[in-house]
């Protein structure tokens, strides 16, 4: 995943939450892993509990393995939990998944944000998403949350660069849309003050297209 640097960051996160007395997290170049598998070096994996990659491994490889991208949906998370539940509490597991999600989000915007600090922005976006989840009593799945992390982070920088306080488009809103608009303005108020931006009705309408389907269920 973009080289060993990201692998080391994943290792650091997982090592923080997994029982270090039972499990050691190692990193390996994909080429070395693939060559080891091709050589059918079964002894090498004698004590291997799990392999995490960004590329699907051959079905003949008998060691449990997880594609990191599948950890962003409910099925992938459930699969990972079933493999390591003896070595981590559920609370720690959920925190680990959240940290991994933030890592992917930061890496996703690091080359796109030209002015704002990706780590700072993602932390603020996390706070925004938590407020939405608490208000609407919902929990966003990993893939949805990753999409929202990216969308909101890039929105903030776009508004920060333009510095244009465009007048809101006063379109007639349905009752759910109106509630979402008011709620969103309250949620984004600290961020608006911090970055001297205005999150317009248009921007909130784009967010509603992403979040609306989940709060209407």
mmCIF file with all atom_site columns, C-alpha atoms in Angstrom:
data_model
loop_
_atom_site.group_PDB
_atom_site.id
_atom_site.type_symbol
_atom_site.label_atom_id
_atom_site.label_alt_id
_atom_site.label_comp_id
_atom_site.label_asym_id
_atom_site.label_entity_id
_atom_site.label_seq_id
_atom_site.pdbx_PDB_ins_code
_atom_site.Cartn_x
_atom_site.Cartn_y
_atom_site.Cartn_z
_atom_site.occupancy
_atom_site.B_iso_or_equiv
_atom_site.pdbx_formal_charge
_atom_site.auth_seq_id
_atom_site.auth_comp_id
_atom_site.auth_asym_id
_atom_site.auth_atom_id
_atom_site.pdbx_PDB_model_num
ATOM 1   C CA . UNK A 1 1   ? 0.000   0.000   0.000  1.00 0.00 ? 1   UNK A CA 1
ATOM 2   C CA . UNK A 1 2   ? 2.103   2.855   -1.368 1.00 0.00 ? 2   UNK A CA 1
ATOM 3   C CA . UNK A 1 3   ? 5.242   1.148   -0.127 1.00 0.00 ? 3   UNK A CA 1
ATOM 4   C CA . UNK A 1 4   ? 6.511   0.031   3.241  1.00 0.00 ? 4   UNK A CA 1
ATOM 5   C CA . UNK A 1 5   ? 5.873   3.425   4.834  1.00 0.00 ? 5   UNK A CA 1
ATOM 6   C CA . UNK A 1 6   ? 2.119   2.846   4.970  1.00 0.00 ? 6   UNK A CA 1
ATOM 7   C CA . UNK A 1 7   ? 2.640   -0.754  6.045  1.00 0.00 ? 7   UNK A CA 1
ATOM 8   C CA . UNK A 1 8   ? 4.664   0.469   9.017  1.00 0.00 ? 8   UNK A CA 1
ATOM 9   C CA . UNK A 1 9   ? 1.863   2.865   9.976  1.00 0.00 ? 9   UNK A CA 1
ATOM 10  C CA . UNK A 1 10  ? -0.672  0.042   9.800  1.00 0.00 ? 10  UNK A CA 1
ATOM 11  C CA . UNK A 1 11  ? 1.666   -2.058  11.915 1.00 0.00 ? 11  UNK A CA 1
ATOM 12  C CA . UNK A 1 12  ? 1.967   0.709   14.529 1.00 0.00 ? 12  UNK A CA 1
ATOM 13  C CA . UNK A 1 13  ? -1.813  1.029   14.804 1.00 0.00 ? 13  UNK A CA 1
ATOM 14  C CA . UNK A 1 14  ? -2.484  -2.698  15.052 1.00 0.00 ? 14  UNK A CA 1
ATOM 15  C CA . UNK A 1 15  ? 0.379   -3.271  17.509 1.00 0.00 ? 15  UNK A CA 1
ATOM 16  C CA . UNK A 1 16  ? -1.107  -0.650  19.811 1.00 0.00 ? 16  UNK A CA 1
ATOM 17  C CA . UNK A 1 17  ? -4.359  -2.577  20.199 1.00 0.00 ? 17  UNK A CA 1
ATOM 18  C CA . UNK A 1 18  ? -3.443  -6.243  19.783 1.00 0.00 ? 18  UNK A CA 1
ATOM 19  C CA . UNK A 1 19  ? -2.098  -8.345  22.639 1.00 0.00 ? 19  UNK A CA 1
ATOM 20  C CA . UNK A 1 20  ? 1.657   -8.033  22.137 1.00 0.00 ? 20  UNK A CA 1
ATOM 21  C CA . UNK A 1 21  ? 2.209   -11.043 24.418 1.00 0.00 ? 21  UNK A CA 1
ATOM 22  C CA . UNK A 1 22  ? 0.482   -13.260 21.871 1.00 0.00 ? 22  UNK A CA 1
ATOM 23  C CA . UNK A 1 23  ? 0.952   -11.519 18.535 1.00 0.00 ? 23  UNK A CA 1
ATOM 24  C CA . UNK A 1 24  ? 3.848   -9.842  16.763 1.00 0.00 ? 24  UNK A CA 1
ATOM 25  C CA . UNK A 1 25  ? 2.933   -7.676  13.785 1.00 0.00 ? 25  UNK A CA 1
ATOM 26  C CA . UNK A 1 26  ? 5.475   -7.853  10.953 1.00 0.00 ? 26  UNK A CA 1
ATOM 27  C CA . UNK A 1 27  ? 5.752   -6.006  7.648  1.00 0.00 ? 27  UNK A CA 1
ATOM 28  C CA . UNK A 1 28  ? 6.953   -7.527  4.400  1.00 0.00 ? 28  UNK A CA 1
ATOM 29  C CA . UNK A 1 29  ? 7.369   -6.293  0.847  1.00 0.00 ? 29  UNK A CA 1
ATOM 30  C CA . UNK A 1 30  ? 4.627   -7.761  -1.351 1.00 0.00 ? 30  UNK A CA 1
ATOM 31  C CA . UNK A 1 31  ? 7.197   -9.182  -3.783 1.00 0.00 ? 31  UNK A CA 1
ATOM 32  C CA . UNK A 1 32  ? 8.865   -11.109 -0.964 1.00 0.00 ? 32  UNK A CA 1
ATOM 33  C CA . UNK A 1 33  ? 5.498   -12.375 0.278  1.00 0.00 ? 33  UNK A CA 1
ATOM 34  C CA . UNK A 1 34  ? 4.482   -13.470 -3.229 1.00 0.00 ? 34  UNK A CA 1
ATOM 35  C CA . UNK A 1 35  ? 7.799   -15.254 -3.808 1.00 0.00 ? 35  UNK A CA 1
ATOM 36  C CA . UNK A 1 36  ? 7.462   -17.048 -0.479 1.00 0.00 ? 36  UNK A CA 1
ATOM 37  C CA . UNK A 1 37  ? 3.952   -18.176 -1.403 1.00 0.00 ? 37  UNK A CA 1
ATOM 38  C CA . UNK A 1 38  ? 5.077   -19.267 -4.883 1.00 0.00 ? 38  UNK A CA 1
ATOM 39  C CA . UNK A 1 39  ? 7.851   -21.355 -3.349 1.00 0.00 ? 39  UNK A CA 1
ATOM 40  C CA . UNK A 1 40  ? 5.166   -22.991 -1.226 1.00 0.00 ? 40  UNK A CA 1
ATOM 41  C CA . UNK A 1 41  ? 7.270   -22.335 1.866  1.00 0.00 ? 41  UNK A CA 1
ATOM 42  C CA . UNK A 1 42  ? 4.692   -23.668 4.302  1.00 0.00 ? 42  UNK A CA 1
ATOM 43  C CA . UNK A 1 43  ? 7.126   -23.776 7.219  1.00 0.00 ? 43  UNK A CA 1
ATOM 44  C CA . UNK A 1 44  ? 7.608   -20.035 6.920  1.00 0.00 ? 44  UNK A CA 1
ATOM 45  C CA . UNK A 1 45  ? 3.953   -19.466 7.833  1.00 0.00 ? 45  UNK A CA 1
ATOM 46  C CA . UNK A 1 46  ? 3.782   -22.073 10.633 1.00 0.00 ? 46  UNK A CA 1
ATOM 47  C CA . UNK A 1 47  ? 3.077   -19.445 13.281 1.00 0.00 ? 47  UNK A CA 1
ATOM 48  C CA . UNK A 1 48  ? 1.264   -16.954 11.055 1.00 0.00 ? 48  UNK A CA 1
ATOM 49  C CA . UNK A 1 49  ? -2.234  -16.122 12.257 1.00 0.00 ? 49  UNK A CA 1
ATOM 50  C CA . UNK A 1 50  ? -3.203  -13.696 9.512  1.00 0.00 ? 50  UNK A CA 1
ATOM 51  C CA . UNK A 1 51  ? -1.839  -11.964 6.403  1.00 0.00 ? 51  UNK A CA 1
ATOM 52  C CA . UNK A 1 52  ? -3.119  -8.500  5.458  1.00 0.00 ? 52  UNK A CA 1
ATOM 53  C CA . UNK A 1 53  ? -2.465  -7.222  1.930  1.00 0.00 ? 53  UNK A CA 1
ATOM 54  C CA . UNK A 1 54  ? -3.843  -4.777  -0.615 1.00 0.00 ? 54  UNK A CA 1
ATOM 55  C CA . UNK A 1 55  ? -3.988  -7.472  -3.298 1.00 0.00 ? 55  UNK A CA 1
ATOM 56  C CA . UNK A 1 56  ? -6.007  -10.669 -3.203 1.00 0.00 ? 56  UNK A CA 1
ATOM 57  C CA . UNK A 1 57  ? -3.818  -13.712 -2.636 1.00 0.00 ? 57  UNK A CA 1
ATOM 58  C CA . UNK A 1 58  ? -4.180  -17.045 -4.471 1.00 0.00 ? 58  UNK A CA 1
ATOM 59  C CA . UNK A 1 59  ? -7.053  -19.195 -3.234 1.00 0.00 ? 59  UNK A CA 1
ATOM 60  C CA . UNK A 1 60  ? -4.540  -22.021 -2.737 1.00 0.00 ? 60  UNK A CA 1
ATOM 61  C CA . UNK A 1 61  ? -2.851  -20.007 0.037  1.00 0.00 ? 61  UNK A CA 1
ATOM 62  C CA . UNK A 1 62  ? -4.270  -21.682 3.144  1.00 0.00 ? 62  UNK A CA 1
ATOM 63  C CA . UNK A 1 63  ? -3.291  -19.052 5.742  1.00 0.00 ? 63  UNK A CA 1
ATOM 64  C CA . UNK A 1 64  ? -6.195  -16.703 6.623  1.00 0.00 ? 64  UNK A CA 1
ATOM 65  C CA . UNK A 1 65  ? -5.725  -13.470 4.674  1.00 0.00 ? 65  UNK A CA 1
ATOM 66  C CA . UNK A 1 66  ? -7.593  -10.182 4.438  1.00 0.00 ? 66  UNK A CA 1
ATOM 67  C CA . UNK A 1 67  ? -7.516  -7.492  1.781  1.00 0.00 ? 67  UNK A CA 1
ATOM 68  C CA . UNK A 1 68  ? -7.106  -4.205  3.651  1.00 0.00 ? 68  UNK A CA 1
ATOM 69  C CA . UNK A 1 69  ? -9.705  -2.515  1.442  1.00 0.00 ? 69  UNK A CA 1
ATOM 70  C CA . UNK A 1 70  ? -12.318 -5.085  2.464  1.00 0.00 ? 70  UNK A CA 1
ATOM 71  C CA . UNK A 1 71  ? -11.891 -3.906  6.047  1.00 0.00 ? 71  UNK A CA 1
ATOM 72  C CA . UNK A 1 72  ? -13.885 -0.823  5.080  1.00 0.00 ? 72  UNK A CA 1
ATOM 73  C CA . UNK A 1 73  ? -17.201 -2.672  4.838  1.00 0.00 ? 73  UNK A CA 1
ATOM 74  C CA . UNK A 1 74  ? -19.242 -4.592  7.372  1.00 0.00 ? 74  UNK A CA 1
ATOM 75  C CA . UNK A 1 75  ? -18.414 -8.043  5.958  1.00 0.00 ? 75  UNK A CA 1
ATOM 76  C CA . UNK A 1 76  ? -14.679 -7.362  5.919  1.00 0.00 ? 76  UNK A CA 1
ATOM 77  C CA . UNK A 1 77  ? -14.701 -6.008  9.460  1.00 0.00 ? 77  UNK A CA 1
ATOM 78  C CA . UNK A 1 78  ? -16.704 -9.016  10.644 1.00 0.00 ? 78  UNK A CA 1
ATOM 79  C CA . UNK A 1 79  ? -14.211 -11.352 8.943  1.00 0.00 ? 79  UNK A CA 1
ATOM 80  C CA . UNK A 1 80  ? -11.236 -9.657  10.593 1.00 0.00 ? 80  UNK A CA 1
ATOM 81  C CA . UNK A 1 81  ? -12.957 -9.746  13.987 1.00 0.00 ? 81  UNK A CA 1
ATOM 82  C CA . UNK A 1 82  ? -13.580 -13.484 13.630 1.00 0.00 ? 82  UNK A CA 1
ATOM 83  C CA . UNK A 1 83  ? -9.843  -14.025 13.098 1.00 0.00 ? 83  UNK A CA 1
ATOM 84  C CA . UNK A 1 84  ? -8.467  -11.986 16.007 1.00 0.00 ? 84  UNK A CA 1
ATOM 85  C CA . UNK A 1 85  ? -11.267 -11.731 18.594 1.00 0.00 ? 85  UNK A CA 1
ATOM 86  C CA . UNK A 1 86  ? -9.261  -13.846 21.058 1.00 0.00 ? 86  UNK A CA 1
ATOM 87  C CA . UNK A 1 87  ? -6.471  -11.287 21.022 1.00 0.00 ? 87  UNK A CA 1
ATOM 88  C CA . UNK A 1 88  ? -8.357  -7.999  21.348 1.00 0.00 ? 88  UNK A CA 1
ATOM 89  C CA . UNK A 1 89  ? -11.425 -6.615  23.116 1.00 0.00 ? 89  UNK A CA 1
ATOM 90  C CA . UNK A 1 90  ? -14.356 -5.420  21.021 1.00 0.00 ? 90  UNK A CA 1
ATOM 91  C CA . UNK A 1 91  ? -13.894 -1.855  22.224 1.00 0.00 ? 91  UNK A CA 1
ATOM 92  C CA . UNK A 1 92  ? -10.204 -1.886  21.271 1.00 0.00 ? 92  UNK A CA 1
ATOM 93  C CA . UNK A 1 93  ? -11.055 -3.508  17.941 1.00 0.00 ? 93  UNK A CA 1
ATOM 94  C CA . UNK A 1 94  ? -13.524 -0.752  17.070 1.00 0.00 ? 94  UNK A CA 1
ATOM 95  C CA . UNK A 1 95  ? -10.953 1.906   18.001 1.00 0.00 ? 95  UNK A CA 1
ATOM 96  C CA . UNK A 1 96  ? -8.345  0.160   15.862 1.00 0.00 ? 96  UNK A CA 1
ATOM 97  C CA . UNK A 1 97  ? -10.666 0.113   12.848 1.00 0.00 ? 97  UNK A CA 1
ATOM 98  C CA . UNK A 1 98  ? -11.405 3.813   13.364 1.00 0.00 ? 98  UNK A CA 1
ATOM 99  C CA . UNK A 1 99  ? -7.684  4.636   13.428 1.00 0.00 ? 99  UNK A CA 1
ATOM 100 C CA . UNK A 1 100 ? -7.056  2.604   10.285 1.00 0.00 ? 100 UNK A CA 1
ATOM 101 C CA . UNK A 1 101 ? -9.904  4.431   8.572  1.00 0.00 ? 101 UNK A CA 1
ATOM 102 C CA . UNK A 1 102 ? -8.398  7.782   9.540  1.00 0.00 ? 102 UNK A CA 1
ATOM 103 C CA . UNK A 1 103 ? -5.033  6.632   8.181  1.00 0.00 ? 103 UNK A CA 1
ATOM 104 C CA . UNK A 1 104 ? -6.571  5.734   4.813  1.00 0.00 ? 104 UNK A CA 1
ATOM 105 C CA . UNK A 1 105 ? -8.403  9.077   4.766  1.00 0.00 ? 105 UNK A CA 1
ATOM 106 C CA . UNK A 1 106 ? -5.246  11.059  5.513  1.00 0.00 ? 106 UNK A CA 1
ATOM 107 C CA . UNK A 1 107 ? -3.329  9.194   2.810  1.00 0.00 ? 107 UNK A CA 1
ATOM 108 C CA . UNK A 1 108 ? -6.203  9.820   0.414  1.00 0.00 ? 108 UNK A CA 1
ATOM 109 C CA . UNK A 1 109 ? -6.099  13.600  0.826  1.00 0.00 ? 109 UNK A CA 1
ATOM 110 C CA . UNK A 1 110 ? -2.410  14.190  1.585  1.00 0.00 ? 110 UNK A CA 1
ATOM 111 C CA . UNK A 1 111 ? -1.548  14.897  -2.065 1.00 0.00 ? 111 UNK A CA 1
ATOM 112 C CA . UNK A 1 112 ? -4.760  16.816  -2.725 1.00 0.00 ? 112 UNK A CA 1
ATOM 113 C CA . UNK A 1 113 ? -4.629  19.311  0.120  1.00 0.00 ? 113 UNK A CA 1
ATOM 114 C CA . UNK A 1 114 ? -2.223  22.068  -0.880 1.00 0.00 ? 114 UNK A CA 1
ATOM 115 C CA . UNK A 1 115 ? -2.603  24.433  2.077  1.00 0.00 ? 115 UNK A CA 1
ATOM 116 C CA . UNK A 1 116 ? -4.253  22.686  5.024  1.00 0.00 ? 116 UNK A CA 1
ATOM 117 C CA . UNK A 1 117 ? -2.672  20.040  7.259  1.00 0.00 ? 117 UNK A CA 1
ATOM 118 C CA . UNK A 1 118 ? -4.290  16.658  6.380  1.00 0.00 ? 118 UNK A CA 1
ATOM 119 C CA . UNK A 1 119 ? -3.994  15.286  9.931  1.00 0.00 ? 119 UNK A CA 1
ATOM 120 C CA . UNK A 1 120 ? -5.590  18.380  11.490 1.00 0.00 ? 120 UNK A CA 1
ATOM 121 C CA . UNK A 1 121 ? -8.377  18.492  8.907  1.00 0.00 ? 121 UNK A CA 1
ATOM 122 C CA . UNK A 1 122 ? -9.204  14.780  9.188  1.00 0.00 ? 122 UNK A CA 1
ATOM 123 C CA . UNK A 1 123 ? -9.400  15.083  12.987 1.00 0.00 ? 123 UNK A CA 1
ATOM 124 C CA . UNK A 1 124 ? -11.857 17.961  12.615 1.00 0.00 ? 124 UNK A CA 1
ATOM 125 C CA . UNK A 1 125 ? -13.873 16.059  10.022 1.00 0.00 ? 125 UNK A CA 1
ATOM 126 C CA . UNK A 1 126 ? -14.019 13.106  12.417 1.00 0.00 ? 126 UNK A CA 1
ATOM 127 C CA . UNK A 1 127 ? -15.627 15.395  14.966 1.00 0.00 ? 127 UNK A CA 1
ATOM 128 C CA . UNK A 1 128 ? -18.160 16.543  12.361 1.00 0.00 ? 128 UNK A CA 1
ATOM 129 C CA . UNK A 1 129 ? -19.102 12.964  11.444 1.00 0.00 ? 129 UNK A CA 1
ATOM 130 C CA . UNK A 1 130 ? -19.443 12.004  15.110 1.00 0.00 ? 130 UNK A CA 1
ATOM 131 C CA . UNK A 1 131 ? -21.921 14.860  15.584 1.00 0.00 ? 131 UNK A CA 1
ATOM 132 C CA . UNK A 1 132 ? -23.971 13.667  12.605 1.00 0.00 ? 132 UNK A CA 1
ATOM 133 C CA . UNK A 1 133 ? -23.972 10.110  13.952 1.00 0.00 ? 133 UNK A CA 1
ATOM 134 C CA . UNK A 1 134 ? -25.009 11.252  17.423 1.00 0.00 ? 134 UNK A CA 1
ATOM 135 C CA . UNK A 1 135 ? -27.757 13.565  16.177 1.00 0.00 ? 135 UNK A CA 1
ATOM 136 C CA . UNK A 1 136 ? -29.306 11.079  13.762 1.00 0.00 ? 136 UNK A CA 1
ATOM 137 C CA . UNK A 1 137 ? -28.436 7.996   15.851 1.00 0.00 ? 137 UNK A CA 1
ATOM 138 C CA . UNK A 1 138 ? -26.726 6.256   12.961 1.00 0.00 ? 138 UNK A CA 1
ATOM 139 C CA . UNK A 1 139 ? -23.336 4.644   12.369 1.00 0.00 ? 139 UNK A CA 1
ATOM 140 C CA . UNK A 1 140 ? -21.649 5.167   9.027  1.00 0.00 ? 140 UNK A CA 1
ATOM 141 C CA . UNK A 1 141 ? -19.968 2.134   7.493  1.00 0.00 ? 141 UNK A CA 1
ATOM 142 C CA . UNK A 1 142 ? -16.253 2.305   6.762  1.00 0.00 ? 142 UNK A CA 1
ATOM 143 C CA . UNK A 1 143 ? -16.577 2.983   3.037  1.00 0.00 ? 143 UNK A CA 1
ATOM 144 C CA . UNK A 1 144 ? -19.226 5.658   3.571  1.00 0.00 ? 144 UNK A CA 1
ATOM 145 C CA . UNK A 1 145 ? -17.147 7.299   6.287  1.00 0.00 ? 145 UNK A CA 1
ATOM 146 C CA . UNK A 1 146 ? -14.039 7.251   4.078  1.00 0.00 ? 146 UNK A CA 1
ATOM 147 C CA . UNK A 1 147 ? -16.018 8.930   1.298  1.00 0.00 ? 147 UNK A CA 1
ATOM 148 C CA . UNK A 1 148 ? -17.282 11.579  3.726  1.00 0.00 ? 148 UNK A CA 1
ATOM 149 C CA . UNK A 1 149 ? -13.804 12.157  5.157  1.00 0.00 ? 149 UNK A CA 1
ATOM 150 C CA . UNK A 1 150 ? -12.493 12.841  1.654  1.00 0.00 ? 150 UNK A CA 1
ATOM 151 C CA . UNK A 1 151 ? -15.455 14.935  0.530  1.00 0.00 ? 151 UNK A CA 1
ATOM 152 C CA . UNK A 1 152 ? -15.564 17.209  3.585  1.00 0.00 ? 152 UNK A CA 1
ATOM 153 C CA . UNK A 1 153 ? -11.772 17.645  3.821  1.00 0.00 ? 153 UNK A CA 1
ATOM 154 C CA . UNK A 1 154 ? -11.558 18.733  0.188  1.00 0.00 ? 154 UNK A CA 1
ATOM 155 C CA . UNK A 1 155 ? -14.645 20.933  0.618  1.00 0.00 ? 155 UNK A CA 1
ATOM 156 C CA . UNK A 1 156 ? -12.995 22.775  3.517  1.00 0.00 ? 156 UNK A CA 1
ATOM 157 C CA . UNK A 1 157 ? -9.852  23.525  1.526  1.00 0.00 ? 157 UNK A CA 1
ATOM 158 C CA . UNK A 1 158 ? -11.866 24.574  -1.529 1.00 0.00 ? 158 UNK A CA 1
ATOM 159 C CA . UNK A 1 159 ? -13.854 27.042  0.584  1.00 0.00 ? 159 UNK A CA 1
ATOM 160 C CA . UNK A 1 160 ? -10.696 28.162  2.402  1.00 0.00 ? 160 UNK A CA 1
ATOM 161 C CA . UNK A 1 161 ? -8.929  28.960  -0.882 1.00 0.00 ? 161 UNK A CA 1
ATOM 162 C CA . UNK A 1 162 ? -11.883 30.715  -2.544 1.00 0.00 ? 162 UNK A CA 1
ATOM 163 C CA . UNK A 1 163 ? -12.698 32.858  0.500  1.00 0.00 ? 163 UNK A CA 1
ATOM 164 C CA . UNK A 1 164 ? -15.967 33.731  -1.212 1.00 0.00 ? 164 UNK A CA 1
ATOM 165 C CA . UNK A 1 165 ? -18.978 34.098  1.023  1.00 0.00 ? 165 UNK A CA 1
ATOM 166 C CA . UNK A 1 166 ? -21.515 33.308  -1.637 1.00 0.00 ? 166 UNK A CA 1
ATOM 167 C CA . UNK A 1 167 ? -25.091 34.008  -0.781 1.00 0.00 ? 167 UNK A CA 1
ATOM 168 C CA . UNK A 1 168 ? -27.063 30.888  -0.031 1.00 0.00 ? 168 UNK A CA 1
ATOM 169 C CA . UNK A 1 169 ? -29.323 29.539  -2.738 1.00 0.00 ? 169 UNK A CA 1
ATOM 170 C CA . UNK A 1 170 ? -32.705 29.923  -1.094 1.00 0.00 ? 170 UNK A CA 1
ATOM 171 C CA . UNK A 1 171 ? -34.305 26.862  -2.598 1.00 0.00 ? 171 UNK A CA 1
ATOM 172 C CA . UNK A 1 172 ? -37.422 25.469  -1.021 1.00 0.00 ? 172 UNK A CA 1
ATOM 173 C CA . UNK A 1 173 ? -36.442 22.555  1.164  1.00 0.00 ? 173 UNK A CA 1
ATOM 174 C CA . UNK A 1 174 ? -38.421 19.565  2.281  1.00 0.00 ? 174 UNK A CA 1
ATOM 175 C CA . UNK A 1 175 ? -38.826 19.069  6.026  1.00 0.00 ? 175 UNK A CA 1
ATOM 176 C CA . UNK A 1 176 ? -35.959 16.523  6.280  1.00 0.00 ? 176 UNK A CA 1
ATOM 177 C CA . UNK A 1 177 ? -33.731 18.754  4.116  1.00 0.00 ? 177 UNK A CA 1
ATOM 178 C CA . UNK A 1 178 ? -34.520 21.802  6.230  1.00 0.00 ? 178 UNK A CA 1
ATOM 179 C CA . UNK A 1 179 ? -33.676 19.904  9.415  1.00 0.00 ? 179 UNK A CA 1
ATOM 180 C CA . UNK A 1 180 ? -30.429 18.687  7.858  1.00 0.00 ? 180 UNK A CA 1
ATOM 181 C CA . UNK A 1 181 ? -29.545 22.231  6.789  1.00 0.00 ? 181 UNK A CA 1
ATOM 182 C CA . UNK A 1 182 ? -30.038 23.697  10.270 1.00 0.00 ? 182 UNK A CA 1
ATOM 183 C CA . UNK A 1 183 ? -28.252 20.772  11.905 1.00 0.00 ? 183 UNK A CA 1
ATOM 184 C CA . UNK A 1 184 ? -25.335 21.056  9.470  1.00 0.00 ? 184 UNK A CA 1
ATOM 185 C CA . UNK A 1 185 ? -24.945 24.806  10.019 1.00 0.00 ? 185 UNK A CA 1
ATOM 186 C CA . UNK A 1 186 ? -24.697 24.174  13.765 1.00 0.00 ? 186 UNK A CA 1
ATOM 187 C CA . UNK A 1 187 ? -22.237 21.309  13.273 1.00 0.00 ? 187 UNK A CA 1
ATOM 188 C CA . UNK A 1 188 ? -19.985 23.297  10.936 1.00 0.00 ? 188 UNK A CA 1
ATOM 189 C CA . UNK A 1 189 ? -20.116 26.548  12.920 1.00 0.00 ? 189 UNK A CA 1
ATOM 190 C CA . UNK A 1 190 ? -16.839 25.947  14.843 1.00 0.00 ? 190 UNK A CA 1
ATOM 191 C CA . UNK A 1 191 ? -15.097 25.001  11.598 1.00 0.00 ? 191 UNK A CA 1
ATOM 192 C CA . UNK A 1 192 ? -16.514 28.043  9.810  1.00 0.00 ? 192 UNK A CA 1
ATOM 193 C CA . UNK A 1 193 ? -15.124 30.272  12.560 1.00 0.00 ? 193 UNK A CA 1
ATOM 194 C CA . UNK A 1 194 ? -11.789 28.465  12.603 1.00 0.00 ? 194 UNK A CA 1
ATOM 195 C CA . UNK A 1 195 ? -11.144 28.697  8.864  1.00 0.00 ? 195 UNK A CA 1
ATOM 196 C CA . UNK A 1 196 ? -13.146 31.863  8.167  1.00 0.00 ? 196 UNK A CA 1
ATOM 197 C CA . UNK A 1 197 ? -15.330 30.077  5.615  1.00 0.00 ? 197 UNK A CA 1
ATOM 198 C CA . UNK A 1 198 ? -19.047 29.683  4.985  1.00 0.00 ? 198 UNK A CA 1
ATOM 199 C CA . UNK A 1 199 ? -20.602 26.306  4.253  1.00 0.00 ? 199 UNK A CA 1
ATOM 200 C CA . UNK A 1 200 ? -23.396 27.293  1.888  1.00 0.00 ? 200 UNK A CA 1
ATOM 201 C CA . UNK A 1 201 ? -26.761 25.726  1.231  1.00 0.00 ? 201 UNK A CA 1
ATOM 202 C CA . UNK A 1 202 ? -25.328 24.316  -1.992 1.00 0.00 ? 202 UNK A CA 1
ATOM 203 C CA . UNK A 1 203 ? -22.461 22.567  -0.159 1.00 0.00 ? 203 UNK A CA 1
ATOM 204 C CA . UNK A 1 204 ? -24.875 21.216  2.436  1.00 0.00 ? 204 UNK A CA 1
ATOM 205 C CA . UNK A 1 205 ? -27.138 19.949  -0.343 1.00 0.00 ? 205 UNK A CA 1
ATOM 206 C CA . UNK A 1 206 ? -24.203 17.928  -1.720 1.00 0.00 ? 206 UNK A CA 1
ATOM 207 C CA . UNK A 1 207 ? -23.614 16.487  1.749  1.00 0.00 ? 207 UNK A CA 1
ATOM 208 C CA . UNK A 1 208 ? -27.295 15.640  2.020  1.00 0.00 ? 208 UNK A CA 1
ATOM 209 C CA . UNK A 1 209 ? -27.006 13.563  -1.152 1.00 0.00 ? 209 UNK A CA 1
ATOM 210 C CA . UNK A 1 210 ? -24.318 11.501  0.586  1.00 0.00 ? 210 UNK A CA 1
ATOM 211 C CA . UNK A 1 211 ? -25.820 11.303  4.080  1.00 0.00 ? 211 UNK A CA 1
ATOM 212 C CA . UNK A 1 212 ? -29.548 11.581  3.333  1.00 0.00 ? 212 UNK A CA 1
ATOM 213 C CA . UNK A 1 213 ? -30.090 7.943   2.295  1.00 0.00 ? 213 UNK A CA 1
ATOM 214 C CA . UNK A 1 214 ? -28.825 6.775   5.698  1.00 0.00 ? 214 UNK A CA 1
ATOM 215 C CA . UNK A 1 215 ? -30.887 9.122   7.878  1.00 0.00 ? 215 UNK A CA 1
ATOM 216 C CA . UNK A 1 216 ? -34.082 8.440   5.958  1.00 0.00 ? 216 UNK A CA 1
ATOM 217 C CA . UNK A 1 217 ? -34.073 4.711   6.684  1.00 0.00 ? 217 UNK A CA 1
#
